[in-house]
PDB file of C-alpha atoms and ligand atoms in Angstrom:
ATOM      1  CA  UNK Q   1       0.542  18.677  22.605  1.00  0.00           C
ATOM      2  CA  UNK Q   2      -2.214  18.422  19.958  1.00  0.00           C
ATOM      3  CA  UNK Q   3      -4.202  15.349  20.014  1.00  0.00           C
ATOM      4  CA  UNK Q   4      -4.121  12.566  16.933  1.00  0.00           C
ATOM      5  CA  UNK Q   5      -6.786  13.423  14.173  1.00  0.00           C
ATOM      6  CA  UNK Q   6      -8.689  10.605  14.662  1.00  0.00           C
ATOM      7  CA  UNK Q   7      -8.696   8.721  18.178  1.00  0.00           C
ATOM      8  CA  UNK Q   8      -7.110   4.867  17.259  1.00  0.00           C
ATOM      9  CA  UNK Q   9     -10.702   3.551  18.202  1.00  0.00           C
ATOM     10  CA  UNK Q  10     -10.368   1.072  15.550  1.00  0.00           C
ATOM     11  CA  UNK Q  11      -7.065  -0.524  17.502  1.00  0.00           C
ATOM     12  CA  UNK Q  12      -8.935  -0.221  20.389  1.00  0.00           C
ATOM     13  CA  UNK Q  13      -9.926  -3.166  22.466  1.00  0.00           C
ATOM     14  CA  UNK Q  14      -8.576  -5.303  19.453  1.00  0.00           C
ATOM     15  CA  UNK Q  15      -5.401  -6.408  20.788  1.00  0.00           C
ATOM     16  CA  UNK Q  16      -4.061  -8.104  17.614  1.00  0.00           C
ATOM     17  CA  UNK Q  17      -3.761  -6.830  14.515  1.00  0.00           C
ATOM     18  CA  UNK Q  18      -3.260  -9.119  11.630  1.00  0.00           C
ATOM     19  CA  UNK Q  19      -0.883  -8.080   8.640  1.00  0.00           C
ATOM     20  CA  UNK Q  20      -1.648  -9.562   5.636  1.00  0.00           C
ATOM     21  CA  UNK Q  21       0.515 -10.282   2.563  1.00  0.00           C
ATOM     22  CA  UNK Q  22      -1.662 -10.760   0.048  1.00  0.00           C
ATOM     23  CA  UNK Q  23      -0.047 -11.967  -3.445  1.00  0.00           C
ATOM     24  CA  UNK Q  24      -3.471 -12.783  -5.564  1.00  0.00           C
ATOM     25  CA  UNK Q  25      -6.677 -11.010  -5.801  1.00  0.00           C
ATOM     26  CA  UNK Q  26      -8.652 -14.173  -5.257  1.00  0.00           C
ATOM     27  CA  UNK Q  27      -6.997 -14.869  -2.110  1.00  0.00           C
ATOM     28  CA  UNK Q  28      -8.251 -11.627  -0.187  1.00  0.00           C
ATOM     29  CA  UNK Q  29     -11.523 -12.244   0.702  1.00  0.00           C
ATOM     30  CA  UNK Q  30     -11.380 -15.941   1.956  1.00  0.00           C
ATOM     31  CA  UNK Q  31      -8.321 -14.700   3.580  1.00  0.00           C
ATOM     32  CA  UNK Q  32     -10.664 -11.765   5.499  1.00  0.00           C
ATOM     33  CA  UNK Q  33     -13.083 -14.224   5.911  1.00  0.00           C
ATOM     34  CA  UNK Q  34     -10.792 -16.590   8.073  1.00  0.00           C
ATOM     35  CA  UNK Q  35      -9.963 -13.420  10.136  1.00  0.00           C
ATOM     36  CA  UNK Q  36     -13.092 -12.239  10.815  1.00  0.00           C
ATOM     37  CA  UNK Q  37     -14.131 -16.209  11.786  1.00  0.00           C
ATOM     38  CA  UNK Q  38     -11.314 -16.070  13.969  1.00  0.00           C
ATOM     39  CA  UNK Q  39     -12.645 -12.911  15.618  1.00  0.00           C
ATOM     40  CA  UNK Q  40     -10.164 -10.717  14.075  1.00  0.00           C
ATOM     41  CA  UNK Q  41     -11.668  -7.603  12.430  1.00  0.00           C
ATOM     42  CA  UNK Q  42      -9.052  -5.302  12.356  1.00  0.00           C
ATOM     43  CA  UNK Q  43      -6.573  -6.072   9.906  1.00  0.00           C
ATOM     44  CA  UNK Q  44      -3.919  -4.543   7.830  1.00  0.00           C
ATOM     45  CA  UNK Q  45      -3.157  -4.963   4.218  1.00  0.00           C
ATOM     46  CA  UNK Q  46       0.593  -4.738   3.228  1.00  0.00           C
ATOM     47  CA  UNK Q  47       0.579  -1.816   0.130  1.00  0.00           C
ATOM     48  CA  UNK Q  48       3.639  -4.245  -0.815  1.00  0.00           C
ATOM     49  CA  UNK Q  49       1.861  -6.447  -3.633  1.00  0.00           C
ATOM     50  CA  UNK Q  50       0.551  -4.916  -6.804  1.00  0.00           C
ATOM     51  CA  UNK Q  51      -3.174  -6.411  -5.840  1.00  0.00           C
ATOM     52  CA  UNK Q  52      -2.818  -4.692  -2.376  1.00  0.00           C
ATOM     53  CA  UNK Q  53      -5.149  -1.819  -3.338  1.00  0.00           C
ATOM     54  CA  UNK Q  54      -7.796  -3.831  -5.129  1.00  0.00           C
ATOM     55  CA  UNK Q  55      -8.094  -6.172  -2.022  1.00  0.00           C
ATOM     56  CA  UNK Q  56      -8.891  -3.114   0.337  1.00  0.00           C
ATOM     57  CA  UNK Q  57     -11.278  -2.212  -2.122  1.00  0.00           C
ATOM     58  CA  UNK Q  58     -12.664  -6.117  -2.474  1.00  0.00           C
ATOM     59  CA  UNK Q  59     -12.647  -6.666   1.199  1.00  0.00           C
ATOM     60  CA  UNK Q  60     -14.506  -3.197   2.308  1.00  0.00           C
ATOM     61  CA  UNK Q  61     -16.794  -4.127  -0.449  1.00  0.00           C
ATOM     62  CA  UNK Q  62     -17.837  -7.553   0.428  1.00  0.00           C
ATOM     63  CA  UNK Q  63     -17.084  -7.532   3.989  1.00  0.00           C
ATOM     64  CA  UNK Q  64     -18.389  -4.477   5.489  1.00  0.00           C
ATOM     65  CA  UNK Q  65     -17.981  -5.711   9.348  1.00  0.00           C
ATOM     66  CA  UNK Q  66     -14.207  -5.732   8.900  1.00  0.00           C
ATOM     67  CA  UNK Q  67     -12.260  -2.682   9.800  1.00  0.00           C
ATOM     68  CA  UNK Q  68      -9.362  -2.731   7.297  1.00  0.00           C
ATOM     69  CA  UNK Q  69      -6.062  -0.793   7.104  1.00  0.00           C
ATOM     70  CA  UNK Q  70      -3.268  -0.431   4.333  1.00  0.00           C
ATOM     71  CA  UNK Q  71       0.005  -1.062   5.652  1.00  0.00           C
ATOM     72  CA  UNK Q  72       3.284   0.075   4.225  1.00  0.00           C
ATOM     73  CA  UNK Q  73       2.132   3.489   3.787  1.00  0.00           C
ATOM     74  CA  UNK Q  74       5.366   5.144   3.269  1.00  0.00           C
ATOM     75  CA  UNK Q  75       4.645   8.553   1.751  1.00  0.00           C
ATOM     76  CA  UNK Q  76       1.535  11.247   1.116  1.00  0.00           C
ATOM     77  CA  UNK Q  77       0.956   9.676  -1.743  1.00  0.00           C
ATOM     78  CA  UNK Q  78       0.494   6.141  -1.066  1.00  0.00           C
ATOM     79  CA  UNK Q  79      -1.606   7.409   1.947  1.00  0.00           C
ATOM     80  CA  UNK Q  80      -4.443   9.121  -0.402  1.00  0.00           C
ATOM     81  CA  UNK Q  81      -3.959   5.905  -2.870  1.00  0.00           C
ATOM     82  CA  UNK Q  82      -5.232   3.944   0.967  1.00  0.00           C
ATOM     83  CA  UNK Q  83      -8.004   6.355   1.269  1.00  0.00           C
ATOM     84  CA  UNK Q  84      -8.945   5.955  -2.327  1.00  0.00           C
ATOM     85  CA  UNK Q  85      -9.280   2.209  -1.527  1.00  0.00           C
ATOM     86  CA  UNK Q  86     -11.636   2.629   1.040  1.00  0.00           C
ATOM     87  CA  UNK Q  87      -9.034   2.003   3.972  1.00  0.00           C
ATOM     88  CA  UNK Q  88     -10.038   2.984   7.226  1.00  0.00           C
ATOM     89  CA  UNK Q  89      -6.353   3.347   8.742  1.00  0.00           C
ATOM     90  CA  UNK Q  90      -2.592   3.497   7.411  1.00  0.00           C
ATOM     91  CA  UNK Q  91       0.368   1.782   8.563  1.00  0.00           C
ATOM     92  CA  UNK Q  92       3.671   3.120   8.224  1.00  0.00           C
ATOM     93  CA  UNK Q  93       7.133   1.048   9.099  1.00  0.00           C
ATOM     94  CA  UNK Q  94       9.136   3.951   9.861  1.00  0.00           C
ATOM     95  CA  UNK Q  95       8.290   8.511  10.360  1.00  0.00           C
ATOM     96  CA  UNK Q  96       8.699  10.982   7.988  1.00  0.00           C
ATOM     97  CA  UNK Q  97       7.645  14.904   8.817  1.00  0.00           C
ATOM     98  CA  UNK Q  98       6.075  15.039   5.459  1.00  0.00           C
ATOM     99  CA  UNK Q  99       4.041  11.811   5.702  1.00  0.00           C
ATOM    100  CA  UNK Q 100       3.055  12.676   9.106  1.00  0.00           C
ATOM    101  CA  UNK Q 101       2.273  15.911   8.808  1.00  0.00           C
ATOM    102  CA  UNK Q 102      -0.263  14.892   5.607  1.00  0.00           C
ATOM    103  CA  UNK Q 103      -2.189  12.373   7.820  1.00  0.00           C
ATOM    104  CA  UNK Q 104      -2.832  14.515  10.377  1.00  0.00           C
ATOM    105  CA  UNK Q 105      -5.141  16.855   8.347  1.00  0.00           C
ATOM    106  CA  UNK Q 106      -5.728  13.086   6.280  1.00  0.00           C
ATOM    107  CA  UNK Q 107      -9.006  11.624   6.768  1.00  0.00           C
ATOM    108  CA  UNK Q 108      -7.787   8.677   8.370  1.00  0.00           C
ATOM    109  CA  UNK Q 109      -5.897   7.900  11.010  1.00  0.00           C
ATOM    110  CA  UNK Q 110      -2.009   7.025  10.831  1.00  0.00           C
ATOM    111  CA  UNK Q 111      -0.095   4.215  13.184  1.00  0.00           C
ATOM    112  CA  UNK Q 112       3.068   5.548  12.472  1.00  0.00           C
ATOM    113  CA  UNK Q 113       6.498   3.574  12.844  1.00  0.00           C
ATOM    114  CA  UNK Q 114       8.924   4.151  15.118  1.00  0.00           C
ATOM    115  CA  UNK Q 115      12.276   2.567  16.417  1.00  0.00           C
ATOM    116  CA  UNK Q 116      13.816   5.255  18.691  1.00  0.00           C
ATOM    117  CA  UNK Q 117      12.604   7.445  21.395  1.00  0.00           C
ATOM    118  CA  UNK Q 118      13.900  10.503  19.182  1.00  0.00           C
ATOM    119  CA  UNK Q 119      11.183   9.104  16.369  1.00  0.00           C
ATOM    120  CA  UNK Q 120       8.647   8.834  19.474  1.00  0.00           C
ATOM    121  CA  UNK Q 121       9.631  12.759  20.323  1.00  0.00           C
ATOM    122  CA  UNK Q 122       8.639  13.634  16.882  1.00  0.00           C
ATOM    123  CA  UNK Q 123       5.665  12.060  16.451  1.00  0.00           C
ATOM    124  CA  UNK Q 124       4.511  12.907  19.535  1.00  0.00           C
ATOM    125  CA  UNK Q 125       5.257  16.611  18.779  1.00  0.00           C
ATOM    126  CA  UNK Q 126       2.980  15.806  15.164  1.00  0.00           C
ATOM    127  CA  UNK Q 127      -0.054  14.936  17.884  1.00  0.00           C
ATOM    128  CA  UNK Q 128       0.848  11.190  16.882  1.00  0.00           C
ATOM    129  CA  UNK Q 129      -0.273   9.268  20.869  1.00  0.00           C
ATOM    130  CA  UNK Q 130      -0.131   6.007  19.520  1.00  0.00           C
ATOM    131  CA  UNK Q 131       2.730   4.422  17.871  1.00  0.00           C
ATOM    132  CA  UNK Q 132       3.886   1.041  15.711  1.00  0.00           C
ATOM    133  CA  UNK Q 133       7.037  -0.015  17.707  1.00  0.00           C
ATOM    134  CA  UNK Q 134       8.930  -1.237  14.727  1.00  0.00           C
ATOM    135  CA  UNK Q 135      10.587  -4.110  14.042  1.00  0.00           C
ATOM    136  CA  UNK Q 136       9.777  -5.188  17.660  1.00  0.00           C
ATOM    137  CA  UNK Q 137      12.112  -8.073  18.087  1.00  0.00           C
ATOM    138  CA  UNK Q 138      14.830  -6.548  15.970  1.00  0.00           C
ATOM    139  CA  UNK Q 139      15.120  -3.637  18.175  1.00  0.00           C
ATOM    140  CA  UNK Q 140      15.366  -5.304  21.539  1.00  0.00           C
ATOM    141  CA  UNK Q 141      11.593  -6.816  22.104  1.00  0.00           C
ATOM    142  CA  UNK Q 142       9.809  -6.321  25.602  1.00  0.00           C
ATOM    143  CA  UNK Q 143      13.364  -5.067  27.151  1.00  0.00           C
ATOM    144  CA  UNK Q 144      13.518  -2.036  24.849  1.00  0.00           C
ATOM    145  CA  UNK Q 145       9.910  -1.230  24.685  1.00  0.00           C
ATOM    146  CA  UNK Q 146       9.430  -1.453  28.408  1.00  0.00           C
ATOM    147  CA  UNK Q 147      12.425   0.972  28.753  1.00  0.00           C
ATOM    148  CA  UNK Q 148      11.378   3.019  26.234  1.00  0.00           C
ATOM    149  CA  UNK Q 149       7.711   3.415  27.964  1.00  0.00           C
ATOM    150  CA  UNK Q 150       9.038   4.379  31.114  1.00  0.00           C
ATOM    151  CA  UNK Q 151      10.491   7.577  29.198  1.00  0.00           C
ATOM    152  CA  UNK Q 152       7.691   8.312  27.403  1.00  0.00           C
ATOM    153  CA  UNK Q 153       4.854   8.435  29.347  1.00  0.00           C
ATOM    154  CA  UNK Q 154       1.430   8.919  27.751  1.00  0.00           C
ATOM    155  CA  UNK Q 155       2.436   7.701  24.358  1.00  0.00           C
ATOM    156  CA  UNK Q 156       0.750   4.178  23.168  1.00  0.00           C
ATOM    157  CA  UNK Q 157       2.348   1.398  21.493  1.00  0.00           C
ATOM    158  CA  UNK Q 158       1.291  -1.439  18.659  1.00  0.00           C
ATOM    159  CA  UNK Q 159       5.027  -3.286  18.652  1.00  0.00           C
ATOM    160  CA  UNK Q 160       5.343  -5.076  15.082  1.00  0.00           C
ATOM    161  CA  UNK Q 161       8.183  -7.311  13.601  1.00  0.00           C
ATOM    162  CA  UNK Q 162       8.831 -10.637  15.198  1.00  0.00           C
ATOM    163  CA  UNK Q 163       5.965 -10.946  17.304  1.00  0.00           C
ATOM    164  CA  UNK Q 164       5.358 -14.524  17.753  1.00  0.00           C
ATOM    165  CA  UNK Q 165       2.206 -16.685  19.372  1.00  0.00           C
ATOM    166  CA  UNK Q 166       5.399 -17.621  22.136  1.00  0.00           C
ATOM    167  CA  UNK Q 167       6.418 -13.815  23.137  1.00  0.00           C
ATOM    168  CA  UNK Q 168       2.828 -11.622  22.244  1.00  0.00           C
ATOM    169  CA  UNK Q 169       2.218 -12.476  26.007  1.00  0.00           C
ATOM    170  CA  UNK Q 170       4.975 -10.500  27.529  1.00  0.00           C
ATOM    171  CA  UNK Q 171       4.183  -7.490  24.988  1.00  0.00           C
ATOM    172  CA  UNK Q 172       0.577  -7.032  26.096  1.00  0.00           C
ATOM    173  CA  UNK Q 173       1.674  -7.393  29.648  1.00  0.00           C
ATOM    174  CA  UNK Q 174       3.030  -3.821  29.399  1.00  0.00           C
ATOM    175  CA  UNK Q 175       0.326  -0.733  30.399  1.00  0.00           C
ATOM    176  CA  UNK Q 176       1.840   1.174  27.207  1.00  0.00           C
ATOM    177  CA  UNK Q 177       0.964  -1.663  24.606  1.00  0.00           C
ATOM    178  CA  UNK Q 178      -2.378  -1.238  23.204  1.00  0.00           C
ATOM    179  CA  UNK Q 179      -2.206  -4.586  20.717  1.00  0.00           C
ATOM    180  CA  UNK Q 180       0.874  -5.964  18.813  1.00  0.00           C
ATOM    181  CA  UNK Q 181       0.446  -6.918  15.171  1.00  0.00           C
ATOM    182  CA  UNK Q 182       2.215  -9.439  13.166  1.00  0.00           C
ATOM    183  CA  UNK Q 183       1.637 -11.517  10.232  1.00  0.00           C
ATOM    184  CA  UNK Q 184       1.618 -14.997  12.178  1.00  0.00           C
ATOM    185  CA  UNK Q 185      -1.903 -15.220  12.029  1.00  0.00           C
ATOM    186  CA  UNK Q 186      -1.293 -16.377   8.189  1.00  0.00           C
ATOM    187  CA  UNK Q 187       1.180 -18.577   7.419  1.00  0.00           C
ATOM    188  CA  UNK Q 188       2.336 -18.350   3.966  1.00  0.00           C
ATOM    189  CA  UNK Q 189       2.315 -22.432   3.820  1.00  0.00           C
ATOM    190  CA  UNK Q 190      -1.598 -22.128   4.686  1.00  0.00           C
ATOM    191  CA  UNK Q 191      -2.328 -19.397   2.456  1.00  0.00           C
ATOM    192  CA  UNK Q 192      -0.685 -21.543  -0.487  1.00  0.00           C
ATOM    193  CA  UNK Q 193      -2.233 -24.530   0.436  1.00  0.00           C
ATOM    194  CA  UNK Q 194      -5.940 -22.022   0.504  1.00  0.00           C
TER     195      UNK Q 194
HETATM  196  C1  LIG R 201       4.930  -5.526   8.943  1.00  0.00           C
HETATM  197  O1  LIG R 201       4.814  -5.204   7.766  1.00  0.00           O
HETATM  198  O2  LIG R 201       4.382  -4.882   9.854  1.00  0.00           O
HETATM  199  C2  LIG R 201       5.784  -6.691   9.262  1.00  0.00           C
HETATM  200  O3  LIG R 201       6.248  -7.276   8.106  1.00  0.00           O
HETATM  201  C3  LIG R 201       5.122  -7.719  10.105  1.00  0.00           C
HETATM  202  O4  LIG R 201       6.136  -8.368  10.764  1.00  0.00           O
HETATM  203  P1  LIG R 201       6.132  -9.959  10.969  1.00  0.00           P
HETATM  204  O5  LIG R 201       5.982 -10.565   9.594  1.00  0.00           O
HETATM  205  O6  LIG R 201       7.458 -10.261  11.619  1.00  0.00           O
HETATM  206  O7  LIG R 201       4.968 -10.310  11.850  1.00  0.00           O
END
């Protein structure tokens, strides 16, 4: 098995991994700012807004300590419109050969997603070690993943989708689960209210 381009340091050691929704521009950096107070550096920014880009760009500009991602990377070229940004890591919800196959000579690294250990196969044959176990609670939670692991040993896992402050617990408890990411760090009621 080849090894993943780049080695997931940036997940490493991190644990959580914020995913951020972000609908205005002005919202991004006091948004990366509460992060980073909260001692969460490593975040991911949803390509899902039409601002998305511009706050990669704002946020690597202004706050150089964070370690920032683009998330909803679903094809090639969404992944060099990331790297444009000045992203540092892609997020994808789901696999595709073609998408995988263009980060892996990318320069940055991809968490792919994954829901089945036939997806895990593939991206493992891609040189992909470290997966996005996605949507996490949808697919069975701790049960699935922990069944899943057993198959698949030597692959990593960052479960996403569902993961609450209540059930993150049980999900890090597992030897295959690197950090599990999740957008509860930012309650859409608290971002409205700034
Ligand atoms: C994602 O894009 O990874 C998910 O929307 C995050 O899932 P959550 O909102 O259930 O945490």
């Amino acid at each position: 098995m080849t090894t993943q381009p780049c080695a997931p340091e940036w997940l490493a050691g991190c644990r959580l991994l914020p995913v951020m929704v972000i609908e205005n521009l002005e919202q991004a950096i006091p948004m990366a700012e509460a992060l980073l107070a909260g001692g969460l550096g490593v975040f991911e920014v949803t390509l899902r807004t039409p601002v998305a880009l511009a706050a990669i760009e704002q946020i690597r500009r202004y706050l150089p300590e964070a370690v920032v991602g683009a998330g909803t990377v679903l094809d090639a070229g969404l992944y060099d419109a990331a790297l444009a940004s000045g992203a540092q890591f892609a997020v994808s919800p789901g696999s595709t050969t073609a998408l995988l196959q263009h980060a892996r000579i990318g320069a940055m690294p991809l968490l792919p997603g994954v829901a089945t250990p036939s997806e895990v196969m593939q991206a493992r044959e891609l040189g992909y070690s470290l997966v996005k176990f996605f949507p996490a609670q949808a697919l069975g939670g701790v049960t699935a993943l922990k069944a899943m692991s057993a198959a698949l040993p030597g692959v990593s896992f960052c479960p996403t989708g569902g993961i609450t402050p209540e059930n993150l617990g049980a999900y890090l408890t597992l030897p295959s689960v690197v950090a599990v990411g999740g957008s509860w760090m930012l309650p859409a009621e608290a971002i409205k209210n700034g």
